[in-house]
Coordinates of C-alpha atoms in Angstrom, one line a residue:
T570 CA -20.2 14.8 5.5
L571 CA -21.4 13.0 2.4
R572 CA -24.8 14.7 2.6
K573 CA -23.0 18.1 2.5
L574 CA -21.4 17.1 -0.7
G575 CA -24.8 16.1 -2.4
G576 CA -24.5 14.0 -5.5
V577 CA -20.6 14.0 -5.3
G578 CA -20.8 12.3 -1.9
G579 CA -22.7 9.4 -3.5
A580 CA -20.1 9.2 -6.3
L581 CA -17.3 9.0 -3.7
A582 CA -19.1 6.4 -1.7
A583 CA -19.5 4.3 -4.8
G584 CA -15.9 4.1 -5.2
N585 CA -15.2 7.0 -7.5
A586 CA -12.5 9.7 -7.2
C587 CA -12.8 13.5 -8.0
V588 CA -11.1 16.5 -9.5
V589 CA -10.4 19.0 -6.9
K590 CA -9.6 22.6 -6.8
P591 CA -8.1 23.6 -3.4
S592 CA -8.4 27.4 -4.2
E593 CA -9.6 29.7 -6.9
D594 CA -6.0 30.2 -8.1
A595 CA -4.9 26.6 -7.9
C596 CA -4.6 24.3 -10.9
L597 CA -7.0 21.2 -10.9
S598 CA -5.5 18.1 -9.4
L599 CA -6.5 14.6 -10.4
L600 CA -6.9 12.3 -7.4
R601 CA -7.2 8.5 -7.6
V602 CA -8.0 6.3 -4.7
V603 CA -6.9 2.7 -4.3
E604 CA -8.1 0.5 -1.5
L605 CA -6.0 -2.4 -0.2
A606 CA -9.0 -4.2 1.3
A607 CA -10.6 -4.3 -2.1
A608 CA -7.6 -5.5 -3.9
C609 CA -6.0 -8.2 -1.6
G610 CA -7.8 -7.7 1.7
I611 CA -8.3 -10.6 4.2
A612 CA -12.1 -10.5 3.6
L613 CA -11.4 -11.7 -0.1
L614 CA -9.7 -15.0 1.1
P615 CA -11.9 -17.9 0.3
D616 CA -14.1 -19.4 3.1
G617 CA -12.9 -17.2 5.8
S618 CA -9.5 -18.7 5.6
T619 CA -6.1 -17.1 6.5
E620 CA -2.7 -17.5 4.8
P621 CA -0.2 -15.6 7.0
M622 CA 2.8 -17.1 5.3
S623 CA 1.7 -17.0 1.6
A624 CA -0.5 -14.0 1.3
S625 CA 1.1 -10.9 -0.3
T626 CA 0.4 -7.5 -1.5
L627 CA 0.7 -8.3 -5.2
G628 CA -2.9 -7.4 -5.8
L629 CA -2.4 -3.9 -4.5
G630 CA 0.5 -3.4 -6.9
D631 CA -2.0 -4.3 -9.6
A632 CA -4.5 -1.8 -8.5
I633 CA -1.9 0.9 -8.3
L634 CA -0.8 0.3 -12.0
A635 CA -4.4 0.5 -13.0
A636 CA -4.8 3.8 -11.2
L637 CA -1.5 5.1 -12.6
D638 CA -3.0 4.4 -16.2
L639 CA -5.4 7.1 -15.5
R640 CA -2.7 9.7 -15.1
P641 CA -3.4 11.0 -11.6
S642 CA -1.3 13.7 -10.0
T643 CA -2.1 12.2 -6.6
L644 CA -2.5 8.7 -5.6
V645 CA -4.2 7.9 -2.3
V646 CA -3.6 4.3 -0.9
C647 CA -6.1 3.4 1.8
L648 CA -4.8 0.7 4.2
G649 CA -6.6 -1.5 6.4
G650 CA -8.1 -5.1 6.2
S651 CA -4.9 -6.6 4.8
A652 CA -4.2 -10.3 4.6
S653 CA -0.4 -10.3 4.6
T654 CA 2.6 -9.2 6.5
D655 CA 5.0 -8.9 3.5
G656 CA 6.2 -5.3 4.1
G657 CA 5.0 -4.3 0.7
A658 CA 7.3 -6.7 -1.2
G659 CA 4.5 -8.0 -3.3
M660 CA 3.4 -4.6 -4.2
L661 CA 7.0 -3.7 -5.4
V662 CA 7.1 -6.8 -7.6
A663 CA 3.9 -5.9 -9.2
L664 CA 5.2 -2.4 -9.8
G665 CA 8.2 -3.9 -11.7
A666 CA 10.9 -4.5 -9.1
R667 CA 12.7 -7.9 -9.1
L668 CA 13.8 -9.6 -5.9
R669 CA 16.8 -11.7 -6.4
D670 CA 18.7 -14.3 -4.2
A671 CA 22.3 -14.8 -3.7
D672 CA 22.4 -16.7 -7.1
G673 CA 20.6 -14.1 -8.9
A674 CA 17.4 -16.0 -9.2
D675 CA 14.0 -14.4 -8.7
V676 CA 12.5 -14.6 -5.2
D677 CA 8.8 -15.1 -5.0
P678 CA 7.4 -12.0 -2.9
C679 CA 5.7 -14.0 -0.1
V680 CA 6.8 -13.7 3.5
A681 CA 8.0 -17.4 3.5
T682 CA 10.9 -16.4 1.0
L683 CA 11.8 -12.8 2.1
A684 CA 14.7 -13.9 4.1
S685 CA 16.4 -15.1 0.9
I686 CA 16.5 -11.7 -0.8
A687 CA 20.1 -10.7 -1.5
S688 CA 19.5 -7.7 -3.9
V689 CA 16.7 -5.8 -5.6
D690 CA 16.6 -4.9 -9.3
L691 CA 14.8 -1.6 -9.7
D692 CA 15.5 -1.1 -13.4
Q693 CA 12.0 -1.9 -14.4
L694 CA 10.2 -0.2 -11.5
D695 CA 7.3 1.9 -12.9
G696 CA 8.8 5.4 -13.7
R697 CA 5.4 7.0 -13.2
L698 CA 5.8 6.6 -9.5
S699 CA 8.4 9.2 -9.3
S700 CA 6.2 12.0 -10.8
R701 CA 3.2 11.3 -8.6
D702 CA 2.3 12.4 -4.9
I703 CA 1.5 9.2 -3.0
V704 CA -0.7 9.7 0.0
V705 CA -0.8 6.9 2.5
A706 CA -4.1 6.8 4.4
T707 CA -4.0 4.8 7.6
D708 CA -5.8 4.8 11.0
V709 CA -2.9 3.2 13.1
T710 CA 0.4 4.5 14.2
N711 CA 2.3 1.3 14.8
P712 CA 6.0 1.1 13.7
L713 CA 7.3 -1.5 11.3
L714 CA 9.3 -3.3 14.0
G715 CA 9.3 -3.7 17.8
S716 CA 6.8 -4.8 20.4
H717 CA 4.1 -2.7 18.8
G718 CA 5.2 -3.5 15.2
A719 CA 3.4 -5.1 12.2
A720 CA 4.3 -8.6 13.2
A721 CA 3.7 -8.6 16.9
V722 CA 0.4 -6.7 16.7
F723 CA -1.3 -7.5 13.4
A724 CA 0.0 -10.8 12.2
P725 CA -2.0 -12.8 15.0
Q726 CA -5.0 -11.2 13.5
K727 CA -4.2 -12.7 10.2
G728 CA -3.8 -16.2 11.7
A729 CA 0.0 -16.3 12.5
T730 CA 1.1 -18.6 15.3
P731 CA 3.6 -17.4 17.8
A732 CA 6.3 -19.1 15.9
Q733 CA 5.3 -17.5 12.7
V734 CA 5.1 -14.1 14.4
D735 CA 8.7 -14.4 15.2
M736 CA 9.6 -15.6 11.6
L737 CA 7.5 -12.6 10.2
R738 CA 9.4 -10.2 12.5
G739 CA 12.7 -11.3 11.0
R740 CA 11.2 -10.9 7.5
L741 CA 10.1 -7.4 8.1
E742 CA 13.6 -6.6 9.5
R743 CA 15.0 -7.8 6.0
C744 CA 12.4 -5.6 4.3
A745 CA 13.5 -2.7 6.3
Q746 CA 17.1 -3.1 5.4
M747 CA 16.2 -3.6 1.8
Y748 CA 14.3 -0.2 1.8
H749 CA 17.2 1.5 3.4
D750 CA 19.7 0.2 1.0
E751 CA 17.8 0.6 -2.1
F752 CA 15.7 3.8 -1.4
G753 CA 17.7 5.4 1.2
V754 CA 14.8 5.5 3.6
D755 CA 14.9 4.1 7.3
V756 CA 11.3 3.0 7.7
R757 CA 11.9 0.9 10.8
T758 CA 10.7 3.2 13.6
I759 CA 8.5 5.7 11.6
A760 CA 5.0 5.9 13.3
G761 CA 2.5 4.2 11.0
S762 CA 5.0 2.4 9.0
G763 CA 3.7 -1.0 10.3
A764 CA 0.3 -0.5 9.0
A765 CA -1.3 -3.3 6.8
G766 CA 1.5 -5.7 7.6
G767 CA 4.3 -3.3 6.9
L768 CA 2.9 -2.2 3.5
A769 CA 3.0 1.4 4.8
G770 CA 6.8 1.0 5.1
G771 CA 7.1 0.1 1.4
L772 CA 5.0 3.0 0.4
L773 CA 7.1 5.3 2.4
A774 CA 10.1 4.0 0.8
L775 CA 8.6 4.9 -2.6
G776 CA 8.2 8.4 -1.3
G777 CA 4.7 8.4 0.1
G778 CA 3.6 10.5 2.9
F779 CA 1.0 9.9 5.6
V780 CA -2.5 11.3 6.3
A781 CA -3.9 10.2 9.6
L782 CA -7.5 8.8 9.5
V783 CA -7.9 7.7 13.1
G784 CA -11.3 5.8 13.2
R785 CA -11.9 6.5 9.5
A786 CA -10.0 4.0 7.3
D787 CA -12.5 3.8 4.4
A788 CA -11.6 5.3 1.1
T789 CA -14.3 8.0 1.1
A790 CA -12.9 9.3 4.4
A791 CA -9.4 9.3 2.9
V792 CA -10.6 11.4 -0.1
L793 CA -12.4 13.8 2.1
A794 CA -9.5 14.1 4.4
V795 CA -7.1 14.8 1.6
L796 CA -9.6 17.3 0.1
G797 CA -9.8 19.2 3.4
G798 CA -11.8 22.3 2.7
G799 CA -11.1 22.3 -0.9
L800 CA -13.8 22.9 -3.7
V801 CA -15.0 19.7 -5.2
V802 CA -15.7 20.6 -8.9
A803 CA -16.5 17.3 -10.6
A804 CA -16.8 13.5 -9.9
I805 CA -15.2 11.2 -12.4
A806 CA -15.0 7.4 -12.7
V807 CA -11.8 5.8 -11.4
A808 CA -10.5 2.3 -12.0
S809 CA -11.0 1.2 -8.3
A810 CA -9.1 -1.6 -6.7
G811 CA -12.2 -3.8 -7.0
S812 CA -12.0 -3.8 -10.8
T813 CA -8.6 -5.6 -10.6
R814 CA -8.2 -9.2 -9.7
A815 CA -7.4 -10.1 -6.2
R816 CA -3.9 -11.3 -6.3
Y817 CA -2.0 -12.7 -3.4
R818 CA 0.8 -14.9 -5.0

């Protein structure tokens, strides 16, 4: 597929985004791609270590902010290779949300502390999110909860013990309740909401929509899937997730 796109294919493979024109009559749309694996993926943890109870998606939130600074109309978030099972709580905090306990104190957005969340303050959530299309690119269909959910299936791959898997399941249930209460979205059983440790559920709560990339979880595949048969008219530089610091906590 990249060969058919010629030089633009090389630009995509190098981590760039593109300006697309789906039809001759359509306005140009600016697409930005953010990769979870490049922002806070498990491969970035030092010495092949795993941190199932302390890793978070803060780094992805940083990458999304960098992409929003480039004023896209559509933001594609590519999932896969995650290190955490925080349900997207870290991402929310990076985007401006504040998690609070029963005493009103801030809660650190790692899975070890999610059970203490009593409320969520969205006053400082980045307002640009509401005016952007968010596309969640994933190659799995697991729900957030249940026997095929994020904790049961993916947490052991990230180093979680059976006892930690049970704890993580409870933490994700708290996240699901939080998203329902604060955003009015019930993500518990939506197919795909368990992707990337439940991060997909958080993105759905923010208004994201899925594009299925079964067997093609890389950013280039995500871009091409979203473009479909559209006309690629230019390749432009993008602030890729790799240009932000990997941040877990």
